[in-house]
mmCIF file with all atom_site columns, C-alpha atoms in Angstrom:
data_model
loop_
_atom_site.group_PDB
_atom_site.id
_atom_site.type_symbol
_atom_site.label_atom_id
_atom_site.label_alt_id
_atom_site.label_comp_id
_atom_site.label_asym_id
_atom_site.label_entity_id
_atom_site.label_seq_id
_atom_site.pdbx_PDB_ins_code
_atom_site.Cartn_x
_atom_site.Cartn_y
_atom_site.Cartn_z
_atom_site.occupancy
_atom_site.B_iso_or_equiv
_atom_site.pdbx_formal_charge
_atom_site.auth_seq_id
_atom_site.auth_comp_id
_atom_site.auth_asym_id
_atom_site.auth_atom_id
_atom_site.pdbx_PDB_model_num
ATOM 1   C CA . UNK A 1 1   ? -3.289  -38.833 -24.087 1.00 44.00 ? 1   UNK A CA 1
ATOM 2   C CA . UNK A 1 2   ? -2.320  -38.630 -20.788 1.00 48.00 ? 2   UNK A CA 1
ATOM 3   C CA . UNK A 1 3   ? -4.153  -35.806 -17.886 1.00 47.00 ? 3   UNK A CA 1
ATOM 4   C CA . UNK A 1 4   ? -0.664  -33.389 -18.155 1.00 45.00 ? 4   UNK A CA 1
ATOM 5   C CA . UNK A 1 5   ? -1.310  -32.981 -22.143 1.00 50.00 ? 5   UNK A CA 1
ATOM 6   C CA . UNK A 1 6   ? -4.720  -31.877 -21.392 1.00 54.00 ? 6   UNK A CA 1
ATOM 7   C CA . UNK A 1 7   ? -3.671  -28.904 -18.633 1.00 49.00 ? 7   UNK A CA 1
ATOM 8   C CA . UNK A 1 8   ? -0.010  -27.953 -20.630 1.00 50.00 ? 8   UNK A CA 1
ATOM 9   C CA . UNK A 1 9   ? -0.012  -24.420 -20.567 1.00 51.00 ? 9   UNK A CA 1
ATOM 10  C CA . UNK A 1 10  ? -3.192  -23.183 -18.289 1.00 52.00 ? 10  UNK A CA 1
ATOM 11  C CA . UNK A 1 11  ? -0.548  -25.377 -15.453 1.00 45.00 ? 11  UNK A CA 1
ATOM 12  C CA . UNK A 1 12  ? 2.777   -24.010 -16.319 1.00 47.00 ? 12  UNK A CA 1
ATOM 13  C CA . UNK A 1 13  ? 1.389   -20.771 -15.671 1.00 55.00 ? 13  UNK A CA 1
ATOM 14  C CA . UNK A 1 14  ? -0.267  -21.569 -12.110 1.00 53.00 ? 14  UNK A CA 1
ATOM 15  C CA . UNK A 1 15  ? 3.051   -23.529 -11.592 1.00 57.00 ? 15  UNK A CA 1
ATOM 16  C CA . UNK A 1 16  ? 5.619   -21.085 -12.255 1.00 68.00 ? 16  UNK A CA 1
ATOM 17  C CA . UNK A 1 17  ? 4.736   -18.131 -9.569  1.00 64.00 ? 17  UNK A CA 1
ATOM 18  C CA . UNK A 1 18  ? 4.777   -21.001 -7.513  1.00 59.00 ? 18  UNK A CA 1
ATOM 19  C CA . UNK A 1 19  ? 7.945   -22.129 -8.483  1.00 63.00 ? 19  UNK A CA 1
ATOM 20  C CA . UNK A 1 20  ? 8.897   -17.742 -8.310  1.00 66.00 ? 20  UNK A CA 1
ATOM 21  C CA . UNK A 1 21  ? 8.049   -17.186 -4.813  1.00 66.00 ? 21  UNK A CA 1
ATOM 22  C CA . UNK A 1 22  ? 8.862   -20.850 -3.498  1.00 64.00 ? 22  UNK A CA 1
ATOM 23  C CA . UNK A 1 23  ? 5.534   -21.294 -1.694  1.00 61.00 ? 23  UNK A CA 1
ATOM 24  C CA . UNK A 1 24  ? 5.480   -18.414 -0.030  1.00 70.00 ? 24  UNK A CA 1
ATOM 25  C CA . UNK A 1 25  ? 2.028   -16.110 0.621   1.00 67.00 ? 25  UNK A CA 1
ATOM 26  C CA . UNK A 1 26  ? 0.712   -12.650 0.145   1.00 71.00 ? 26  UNK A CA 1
ATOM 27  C CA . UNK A 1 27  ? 2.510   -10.297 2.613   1.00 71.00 ? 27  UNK A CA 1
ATOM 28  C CA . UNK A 1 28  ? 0.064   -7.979  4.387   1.00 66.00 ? 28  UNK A CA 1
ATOM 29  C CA . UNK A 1 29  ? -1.563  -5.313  2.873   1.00 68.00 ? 29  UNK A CA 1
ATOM 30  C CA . UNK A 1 30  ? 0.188   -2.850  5.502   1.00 66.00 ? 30  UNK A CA 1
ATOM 31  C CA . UNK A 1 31  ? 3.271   -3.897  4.979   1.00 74.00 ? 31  UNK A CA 1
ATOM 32  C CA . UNK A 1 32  ? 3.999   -3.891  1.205   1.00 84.00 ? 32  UNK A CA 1
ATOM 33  C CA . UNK A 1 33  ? 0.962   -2.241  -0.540  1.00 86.00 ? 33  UNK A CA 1
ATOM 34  C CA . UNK A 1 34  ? 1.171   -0.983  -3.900  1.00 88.00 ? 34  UNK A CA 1
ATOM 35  C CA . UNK A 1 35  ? 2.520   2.157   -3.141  1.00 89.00 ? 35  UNK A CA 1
ATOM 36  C CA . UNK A 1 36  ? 4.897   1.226   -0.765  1.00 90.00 ? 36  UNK A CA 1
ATOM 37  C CA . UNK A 1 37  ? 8.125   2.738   -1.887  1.00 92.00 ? 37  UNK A CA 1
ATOM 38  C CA . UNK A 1 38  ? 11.309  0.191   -2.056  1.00 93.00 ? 38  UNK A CA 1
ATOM 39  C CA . UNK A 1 39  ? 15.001  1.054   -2.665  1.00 92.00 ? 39  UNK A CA 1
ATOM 40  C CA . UNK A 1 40  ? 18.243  -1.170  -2.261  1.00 91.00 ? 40  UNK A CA 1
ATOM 41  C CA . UNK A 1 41  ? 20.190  -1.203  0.514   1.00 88.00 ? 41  UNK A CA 1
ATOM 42  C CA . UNK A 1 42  ? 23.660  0.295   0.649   1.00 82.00 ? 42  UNK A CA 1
ATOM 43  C CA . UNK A 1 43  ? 25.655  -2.488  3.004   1.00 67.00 ? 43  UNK A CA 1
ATOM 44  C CA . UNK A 1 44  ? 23.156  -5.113  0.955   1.00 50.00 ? 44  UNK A CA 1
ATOM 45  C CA . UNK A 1 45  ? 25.273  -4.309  -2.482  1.00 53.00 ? 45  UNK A CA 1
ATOM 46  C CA . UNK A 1 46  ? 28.419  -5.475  -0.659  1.00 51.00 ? 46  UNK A CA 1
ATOM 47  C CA . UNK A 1 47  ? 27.209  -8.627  0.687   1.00 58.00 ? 47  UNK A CA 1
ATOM 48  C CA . UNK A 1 48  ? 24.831  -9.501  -1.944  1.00 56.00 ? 48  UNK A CA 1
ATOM 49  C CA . UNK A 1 49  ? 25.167  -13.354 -1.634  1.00 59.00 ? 49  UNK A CA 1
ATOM 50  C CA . UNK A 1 50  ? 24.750  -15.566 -4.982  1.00 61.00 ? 50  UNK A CA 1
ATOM 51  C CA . UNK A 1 51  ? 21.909  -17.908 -3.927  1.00 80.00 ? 51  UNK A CA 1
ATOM 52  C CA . UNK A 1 52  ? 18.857  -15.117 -4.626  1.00 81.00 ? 52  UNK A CA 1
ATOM 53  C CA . UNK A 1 53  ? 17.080  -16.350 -7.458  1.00 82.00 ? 53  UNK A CA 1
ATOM 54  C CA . UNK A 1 54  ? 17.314  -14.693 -11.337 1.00 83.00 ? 54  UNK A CA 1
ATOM 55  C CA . UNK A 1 55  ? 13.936  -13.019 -10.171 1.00 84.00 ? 55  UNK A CA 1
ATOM 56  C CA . UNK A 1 56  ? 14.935  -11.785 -6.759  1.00 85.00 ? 56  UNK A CA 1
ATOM 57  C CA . UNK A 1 57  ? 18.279  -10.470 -8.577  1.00 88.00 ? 57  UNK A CA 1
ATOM 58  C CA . UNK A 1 58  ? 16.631  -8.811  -10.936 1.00 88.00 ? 58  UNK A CA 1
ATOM 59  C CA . UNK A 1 59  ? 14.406  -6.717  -8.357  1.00 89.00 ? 59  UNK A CA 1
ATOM 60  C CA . UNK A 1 60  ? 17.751  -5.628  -6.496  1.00 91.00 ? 60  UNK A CA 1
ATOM 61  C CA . UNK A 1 61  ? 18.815  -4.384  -9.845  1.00 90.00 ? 61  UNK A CA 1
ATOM 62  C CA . UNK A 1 62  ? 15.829  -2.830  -10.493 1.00 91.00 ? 62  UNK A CA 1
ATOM 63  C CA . UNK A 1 63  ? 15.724  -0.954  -7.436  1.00 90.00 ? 63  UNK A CA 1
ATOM 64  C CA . UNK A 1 64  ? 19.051  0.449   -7.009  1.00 90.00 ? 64  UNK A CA 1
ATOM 65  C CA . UNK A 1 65  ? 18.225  3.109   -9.095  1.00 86.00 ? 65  UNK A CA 1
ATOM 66  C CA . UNK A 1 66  ? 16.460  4.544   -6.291  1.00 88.00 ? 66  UNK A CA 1
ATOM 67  C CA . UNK A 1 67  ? 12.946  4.822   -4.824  1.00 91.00 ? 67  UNK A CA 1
ATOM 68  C CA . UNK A 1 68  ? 10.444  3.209   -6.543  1.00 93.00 ? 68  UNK A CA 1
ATOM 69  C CA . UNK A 1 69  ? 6.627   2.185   -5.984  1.00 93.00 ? 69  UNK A CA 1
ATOM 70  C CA . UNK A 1 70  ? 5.810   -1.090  -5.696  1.00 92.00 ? 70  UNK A CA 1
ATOM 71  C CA . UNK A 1 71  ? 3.693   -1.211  -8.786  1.00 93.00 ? 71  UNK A CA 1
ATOM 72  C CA . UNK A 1 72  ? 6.639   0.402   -10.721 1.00 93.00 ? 72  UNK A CA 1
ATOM 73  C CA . UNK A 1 73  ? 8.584   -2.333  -10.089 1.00 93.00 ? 73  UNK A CA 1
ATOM 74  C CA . UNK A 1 74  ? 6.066   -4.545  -11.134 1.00 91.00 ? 74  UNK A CA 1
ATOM 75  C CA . UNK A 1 75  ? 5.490   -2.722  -14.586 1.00 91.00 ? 75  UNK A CA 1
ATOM 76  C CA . UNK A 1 76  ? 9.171   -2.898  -15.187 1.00 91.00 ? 76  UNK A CA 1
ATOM 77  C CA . UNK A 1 77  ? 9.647   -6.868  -14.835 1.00 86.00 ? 77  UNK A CA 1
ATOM 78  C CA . UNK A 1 78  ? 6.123   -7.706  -16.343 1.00 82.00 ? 78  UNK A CA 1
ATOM 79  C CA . UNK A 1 79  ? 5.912   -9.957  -13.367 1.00 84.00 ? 79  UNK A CA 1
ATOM 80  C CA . UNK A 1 80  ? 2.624   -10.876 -11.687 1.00 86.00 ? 80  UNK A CA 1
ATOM 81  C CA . UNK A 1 81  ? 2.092   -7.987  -9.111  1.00 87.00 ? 81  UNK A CA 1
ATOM 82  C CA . UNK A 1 82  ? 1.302   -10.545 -6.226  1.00 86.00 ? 82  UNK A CA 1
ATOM 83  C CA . UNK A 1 83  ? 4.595   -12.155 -6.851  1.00 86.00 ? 83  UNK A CA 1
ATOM 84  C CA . UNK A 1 84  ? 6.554   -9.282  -6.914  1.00 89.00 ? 84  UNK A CA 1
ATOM 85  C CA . UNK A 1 85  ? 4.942   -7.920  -3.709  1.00 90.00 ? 85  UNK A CA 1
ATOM 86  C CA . UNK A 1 86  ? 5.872   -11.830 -2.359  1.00 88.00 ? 86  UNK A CA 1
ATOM 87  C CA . UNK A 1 87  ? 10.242  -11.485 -3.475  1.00 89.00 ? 87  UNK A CA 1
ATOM 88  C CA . UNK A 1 88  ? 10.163  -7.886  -2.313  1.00 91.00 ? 88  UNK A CA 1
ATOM 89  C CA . UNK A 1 89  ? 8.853   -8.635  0.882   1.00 89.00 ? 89  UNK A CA 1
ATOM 90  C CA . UNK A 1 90  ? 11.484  -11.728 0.920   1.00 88.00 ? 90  UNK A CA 1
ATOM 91  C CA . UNK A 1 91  ? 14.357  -9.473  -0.026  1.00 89.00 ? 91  UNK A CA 1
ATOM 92  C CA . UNK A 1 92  ? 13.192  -6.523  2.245   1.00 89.00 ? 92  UNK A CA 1
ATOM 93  C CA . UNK A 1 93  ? 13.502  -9.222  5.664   1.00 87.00 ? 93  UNK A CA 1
ATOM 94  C CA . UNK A 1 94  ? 16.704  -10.243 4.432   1.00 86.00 ? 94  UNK A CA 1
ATOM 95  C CA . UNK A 1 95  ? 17.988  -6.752  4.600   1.00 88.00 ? 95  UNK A CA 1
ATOM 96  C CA . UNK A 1 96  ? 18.819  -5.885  1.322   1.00 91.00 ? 96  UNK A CA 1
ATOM 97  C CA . UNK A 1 97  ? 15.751  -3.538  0.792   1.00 91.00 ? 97  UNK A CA 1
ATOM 98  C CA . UNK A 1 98  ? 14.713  -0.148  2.479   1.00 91.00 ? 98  UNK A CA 1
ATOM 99  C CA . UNK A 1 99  ? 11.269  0.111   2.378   1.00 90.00 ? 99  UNK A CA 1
ATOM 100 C CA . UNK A 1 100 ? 9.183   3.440   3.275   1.00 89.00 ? 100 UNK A CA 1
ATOM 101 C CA . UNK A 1 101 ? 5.600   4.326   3.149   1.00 84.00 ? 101 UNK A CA 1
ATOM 102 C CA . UNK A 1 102 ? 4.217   7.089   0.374   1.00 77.00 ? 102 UNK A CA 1
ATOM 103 C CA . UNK A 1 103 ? 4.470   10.500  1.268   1.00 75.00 ? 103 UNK A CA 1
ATOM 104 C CA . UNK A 1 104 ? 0.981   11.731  3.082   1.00 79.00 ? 104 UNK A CA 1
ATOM 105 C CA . UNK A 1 105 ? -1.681  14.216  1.708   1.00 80.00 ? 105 UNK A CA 1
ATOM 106 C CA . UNK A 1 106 ? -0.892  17.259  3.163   1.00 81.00 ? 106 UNK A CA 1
ATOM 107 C CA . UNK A 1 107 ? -3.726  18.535  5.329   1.00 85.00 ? 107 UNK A CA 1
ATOM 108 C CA . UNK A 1 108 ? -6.231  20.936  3.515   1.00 86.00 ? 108 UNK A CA 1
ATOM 109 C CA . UNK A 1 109 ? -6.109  24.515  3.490   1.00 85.00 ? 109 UNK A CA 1
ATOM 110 C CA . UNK A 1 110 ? -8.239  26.251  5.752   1.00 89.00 ? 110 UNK A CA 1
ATOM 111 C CA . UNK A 1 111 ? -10.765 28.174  3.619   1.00 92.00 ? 111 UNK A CA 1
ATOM 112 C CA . UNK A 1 112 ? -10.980 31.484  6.125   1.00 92.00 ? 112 UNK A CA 1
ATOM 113 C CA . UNK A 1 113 ? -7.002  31.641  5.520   1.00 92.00 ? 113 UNK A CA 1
ATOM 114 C CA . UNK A 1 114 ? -7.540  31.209  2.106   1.00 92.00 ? 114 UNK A CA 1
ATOM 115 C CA . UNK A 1 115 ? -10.120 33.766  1.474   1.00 94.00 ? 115 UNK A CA 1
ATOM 116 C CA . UNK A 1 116 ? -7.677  36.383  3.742   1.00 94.00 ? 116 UNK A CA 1
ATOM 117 C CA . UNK A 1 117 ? -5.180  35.393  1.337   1.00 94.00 ? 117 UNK A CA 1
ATOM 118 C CA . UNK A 1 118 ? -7.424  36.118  -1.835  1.00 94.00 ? 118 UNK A CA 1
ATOM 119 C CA . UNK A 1 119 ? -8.825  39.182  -0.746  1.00 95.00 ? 119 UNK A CA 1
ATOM 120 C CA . UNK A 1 120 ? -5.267  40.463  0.007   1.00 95.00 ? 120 UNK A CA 1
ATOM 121 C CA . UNK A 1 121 ? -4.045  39.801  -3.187  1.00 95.00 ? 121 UNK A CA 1
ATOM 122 C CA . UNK A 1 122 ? -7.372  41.773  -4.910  1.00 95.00 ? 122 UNK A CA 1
ATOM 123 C CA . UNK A 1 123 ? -6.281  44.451  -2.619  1.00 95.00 ? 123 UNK A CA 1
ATOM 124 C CA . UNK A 1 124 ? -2.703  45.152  -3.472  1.00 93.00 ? 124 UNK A CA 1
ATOM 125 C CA . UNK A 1 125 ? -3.068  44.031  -7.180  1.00 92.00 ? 125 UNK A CA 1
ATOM 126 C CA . UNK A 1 126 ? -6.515  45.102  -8.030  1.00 77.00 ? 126 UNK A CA 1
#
């Protein structure tokens, strides 16, 4: 028995990602976090070249529906979340992704305003 029979399966799966993302790392946190929203381009549709990978194709697919979250992309190809934040961030700096941070929180309410508010209401409605 030779030393590949004995790792068969626990390597194929360290080896594929690997294969996925081509040796490429983690992007930073800041720029493609979980949330991060990601769309297709428009002018990347027309010059869409042949040489992304089935995986990397797939994600353009996948996102010209529209906006979605990182981690809804993710969910949707069953990939490994790491290596789907590694071929977005790939297809993003080749210009065939628009990518846009979540939405903020709004900033609370003041509670003064709020209690103005309340207290007007009680007064016209009863």
């Amino acid at each position: 028995m030779n030393g590949f029979d004995e790792l068969g399966a626990e390597a194929a799966e360290l080896v594929r990602p690997y294969v996925i993302t081509k040796g490429r790392g983690l992007p930073d946190e800041a720029q493609l976090s979980l949330v991060t929203l990601v769309t297709a381009a428009e002018e990347g549709q027309q010059r869409r070249p042949t040489r992304l990978s089935p995986e990397e194709q797939s994600l353009l697919d996948l996102c010209t529906a529209g906006y979605l979250s990182v981690a809804e992309v993710a969910g949707h190809t069953r990939l490994p979340i790491g290596v789907v934040r590694i071929l977005l961030s790939a297809l993003d700096e080749g210009g065939y992704l628009i990518t846009r941070p979540p939405v903020q929180r709004a900033a609370l309410a003041d509670r003064d305003i709020l209690e103005e508010v309340l207290n007007g209401l009680r007064a016209k409605f009863g």
